[in-house]
């Protein structure tokens, strides 16, 4: 499921990137994808989300070129929003590592990412003001991508492998445990993708379909749609 800090490049495909994510999209949605392409990738973005409403300023960097054997990524997001009439402000930091191998017929990449989220609801928790509802979470994701003849990719990811024991708080943090699987098919300059996400703590299934088309060797046209169950 989309988080408040995921980049807009993946949103352009409806976040259908489990099998094809690279750069910052991989760092946030399937860390195995960071080693798919040798590159220096830096992305700065602004996300507006209606639930709140809220704002996220995000900066992400992925380096898979300096050390061909190990890809690294890091991101920082500043979050400002409102929930139930109270201000909510904080930050999220995410870091990841990925590695893999590729030849003419087969490739495999694996990756892990961890993140720390700190959010203050209203006033900062303090014995004097009696508040004790700030949100804190540390968790991690792990992913795998297999590439067949540079045409077909299969992707798998486990997100939020652990989180606070309070499931209601986990939902508030957008860190429910979930499993994702996807397939991407490349046809020259056109790539088509299909994803399915599955809830672990609370049973649900989301589906996504997307694609991207490279124009004139420079511009990328993306499109996607997500079918999500209403929950909470």
C-alpha positions as CSV (number, residue, x, y, z in Angstrom):
1,X,0.0,0.0,0.0
2,X,1.2,3.5,-0.7
3,X,2.9,5.4,2.1
4,X,3.0,9.1,2.7
5,X,6.7,9.2,1.6
6,X,6.7,7.0,-1.6
7,X,7.8,9.0,-4.7
8,X,5.6,10.3,-7.5
9,X,7.5,8.3,-10.2
10,X,5.9,5.1,-8.9
11,X,2.5,6.7,-8.4
12,X,2.5,7.4,-12.1
13,X,2.1,3.6,-12.6
14,X,-0.4,3.2,-9.7
15,X,2.6,1.9,-7.6
16,X,2.6,-1.2,-9.8
17,X,6.4,-1.6,-9.3
18,X,7.0,-4.7,-7.2
19,X,8.8,-6.3,-10.1
20,X,10.2,-3.3,-11.8
21,X,11.1,-0.6,-9.2
22,X,14.5,1.2,-9.5
23,X,16.1,4.1,-7.7
24,X,14.0,5.8,-5.0
25,X,10.9,3.8,-6.0
26,X,12.7,0.7,-5.1
27,X,14.0,2.1,-1.8
28,X,10.4,2.7,-0.7
29,X,8.4,-0.1,-2.3
30,X,10.8,-3.1,-3.0
31,X,14.5,-2.6,-2.0
32,X,15.6,-5.5,-4.3
33,X,15.1,-3.1,-7.2
34,X,17.9,-0.8,-6.1
35,X,20.5,-3.0,-7.8
36,X,18.5,-3.5,-11.0
37,X,20.1,-0.5,-12.8
38,X,23.6,0.9,-12.3
39,X,23.0,4.6,-11.5
40,X,23.2,7.6,-9.2
41,X,19.6,8.6,-8.5
42,X,18.5,11.6,-6.5
43,X,14.9,12.7,-6.2
44,X,13.1,15.5,-4.3
45,X,9.4,15.6,-4.1
46,X,6.3,17.0,-2.4
47,X,3.2,14.8,-1.6
48,X,-0.2,16.1,-0.7
49,X,-2.5,13.6,0.9
50,X,-6.2,14.3,1.4
51,X,-6.6,12.2,4.6
52,X,-5.8,14.9,7.2
53,X,-5.1,16.9,5.1
54,X,-1.3,16.5,5.1
55,X,2.0,17.3,3.4
56,X,5.2,15.4,2.9
57,X,8.5,16.9,1.7
58,X,10.8,14.0,0.7
59,X,14.4,13.7,-0.5
60,X,15.8,10.3,-1.6
61,X,19.2,9.2,-3.0
62,X,20.2,5.8,-4.3
63,X,23.7,4.8,-5.4
64,X,24.1,1.5,-7.3
65,X,27.2,2.6,-9.3
66,X,30.0,3.4,-6.8
67,X,30.1,-0.2,-5.6
68,X,28.7,-2.6,-8.2
69,X,28.4,-5.4,-5.6
70,X,26.2,-3.4,-3.2
71,X,23.5,-0.7,-3.8
72,X,22.7,1.8,-1.1
73,X,19.8,4.2,-0.6
74,X,18.6,6.7,2.0
75,X,15.6,9.1,2.2
76,X,14.3,11.7,4.6
77,X,10.7,13.0,4.8
78,X,9.2,15.8,6.8
79,X,5.5,15.2,7.6
80,X,2.9,17.7,8.5
81,X,-0.8,16.9,8.8
82,X,-3.9,17.0,10.9
83,X,-5.8,14.1,12.5
84,X,-9.0,14.5,14.4
85,X,-8.5,18.2,14.8
86,X,-5.0,17.9,16.2
87,X,-1.8,18.9,14.5
88,X,0.6,16.0,13.6
89,X,4.2,16.6,12.7
90,X,7.3,14.5,12.5
91,X,9.8,12.8,10.2
92,X,10.6,9.5,8.6
93,X,14.1,8.2,7.7
94,X,14.6,5.2,5.5
95,X,17.8,3.4,4.5
96,X,18.4,0.3,2.3
97,X,20.9,-2.1,0.9
98,X,20.6,-4.3,-2.2
99,X,22.8,-6.7,-4.2
100,X,22.4,-9.3,-7.0
101,X,23.8,-10.8,-10.2
102,X,22.8,-10.7,-13.8
103,X,23.8,-12.5,-17.0
104,X,22.3,-12.7,-20.5
105,X,19.5,-15.1,-19.5
106,X,18.9,-14.7,-15.7
107,X,19.3,-12.2,-12.9
108,X,18.4,-12.1,-9.3
109,X,18.4,-9.2,-6.9
110,X,17.7,-9.0,-3.1
111,X,17.4,-6.1,-0.8
112,X,16.4,-4.9,2.6
113,X,15.4,-1.5,3.9
114,X,14.7,-0.2,7.4
115,X,12.9,2.9,8.5
116,X,12.2,5.0,11.6
117,X,9.1,7.1,12.0
118,X,8.5,9.8,14.7
119,X,5.3,11.7,14.8
120,X,4.1,14.2,17.4
121,X,0.3,14.5,17.9
122,X,-0.7,17.8,19.4
123,X,1.9,18.7,22.0
124,X,5.0,16.6,22.6
125,X,4.4,13.9,25.2
126,X,5.2,15.2,28.6
127,X,4.2,14.4,32.2
128,X,3.3,18.0,32.8
129,X,0.8,18.3,29.9
130,X,-0.5,14.7,30.4
131,X,-0.1,13.8,26.7
132,X,1.0,10.2,25.8
133,X,-0.1,9.7,22.2
134,X,3.0,10.4,20.0
135,X,3.6,7.8,17.4
136,X,7.0,6.0,17.1
137,X,7.9,3.1,14.9
138,X,10.9,1.2,13.6
139,X,10.4,-1.5,11.0
140,X,11.9,-3.0,7.8
141,X,11.1,-4.4,4.4
142,X,12.7,-7.2,2.4
143,X,12.4,-8.0,-1.3
144,X,13.4,-10.3,-4.2
145,X,13.3,-9.7,-8.0
146,X,14.1,-12.4,-10.6
147,X,14.8,-11.4,-14.2
148,X,14.4,-13.8,-17.1
149,X,16.1,-12.9,-20.4
150,X,15.6,-9.2,-19.6
151,X,12.0,-9.5,-20.7
152,X,10.1,-10.9,-17.7
153,X,10.6,-10.0,-14.0
154,X,8.9,-11.5,-11.0
155,X,9.0,-9.5,-7.8
156,X,8.2,-10.4,-4.2
157,X,8.3,-8.1,-1.1
158,X,7.4,-8.3,2.6
159,X,6.7,-4.9,4.0
160,X,6.7,-3.9,7.7
161,X,8.0,-7.1,9.0
162,X,7.6,-5.9,12.5
163,X,6.0,-2.9,14.1
164,X,4.4,-1.7,17.3
165,X,2.1,-4.3,19.0
166,X,-0.8,-1.8,18.8
167,X,-2.4,-2.8,15.5
168,X,-4.6,0.4,15.5
169,X,-1.4,2.5,15.9
170,X,0.2,0.4,13.1
171,X,-2.6,1.4,10.8
172,X,-2.2,5.0,11.8
173,X,1.5,4.7,11.0
174,X,0.6,3.1,7.6
175,X,2.8,0.2,8.6
176,X,0.5,-2.8,8.5
177,X,2.3,-6.1,7.7
178,X,1.7,-7.0,4.1
179,X,3.1,-9.2,1.3
180,X,3.4,-8.2,-2.3
181,X,3.9,-10.0,-5.6
182,X,4.2,-8.7,-9.1
183,X,5.1,-9.4,-12.7
184,X,6.5,-7.0,-15.3
185,X,6.9,-7.7,-19.0
186,X,9.2,-5.6,-21.1
187,X,8.5,-5.2,-24.8
188,X,11.3,-3.0,-26.2
189,X,10.3,0.5,-25.0
190,X,7.0,-0.6,-23.4
191,X,6.7,-2.2,-20.0
192,X,3.5,-3.6,-18.5
193,X,3.1,-4.6,-14.8
194,X,0.6,-6.3,-12.5
195,X,0.8,-6.4,-8.7
196,X,-1.2,-7.9,-5.8
197,X,-0.8,-6.9,-2.2
198,X,-2.0,-9.1,0.7
199,X,-2.7,-8.0,4.3
200,X,-1.3,-10.1,7.1
201,X,-2.7,-8.7,10.3
202,X,-6.1,-7.9,8.7
203,X,-7.0,-10.0,5.6
204,X,-7.4,-7.8,2.5
205,X,-6.2,-7.9,-1.1
206,X,-5.3,-5.0,-3.4
207,X,-4.6,-5.2,-7.1
208,X,-2.7,-2.8,-9.4
209,X,-2.1,-2.6,-13.1
210,X,0.3,-0.2,-14.7
211,X,2.7,0.5,-17.6
212,X,5.4,2.9,-18.8
213,X,6.5,3.8,-22.3
214,X,9.9,5.4,-23.2
215,X,9.4,8.2,-25.7
216,X,12.3,9.4,-28.0
217,X,14.8,7.7,-25.6
218,X,14.3,10.5,-23.1
219,X,10.7,10.9,-21.7
220,X,8.7,8.3,-19.9
221,X,4.9,8.2,-20.1
222,X,3.3,6.3,-17.2
223,X,-0.2,5.2,-16.4
224,X,-1.7,2.9,-13.8
225,X,-4.8,2.1,-11.7
226,X,-5.2,0.5,-8.3
227,X,-8.1,-1.5,-7.0
228,X,-8.1,-1.2,-3.2
229,X,-10.4,-2.6,-0.6
230,X,-11.9,0.0,1.8
231,X,-10.7,-0.8,5.4
232,X,-10.7,1.1,8.7
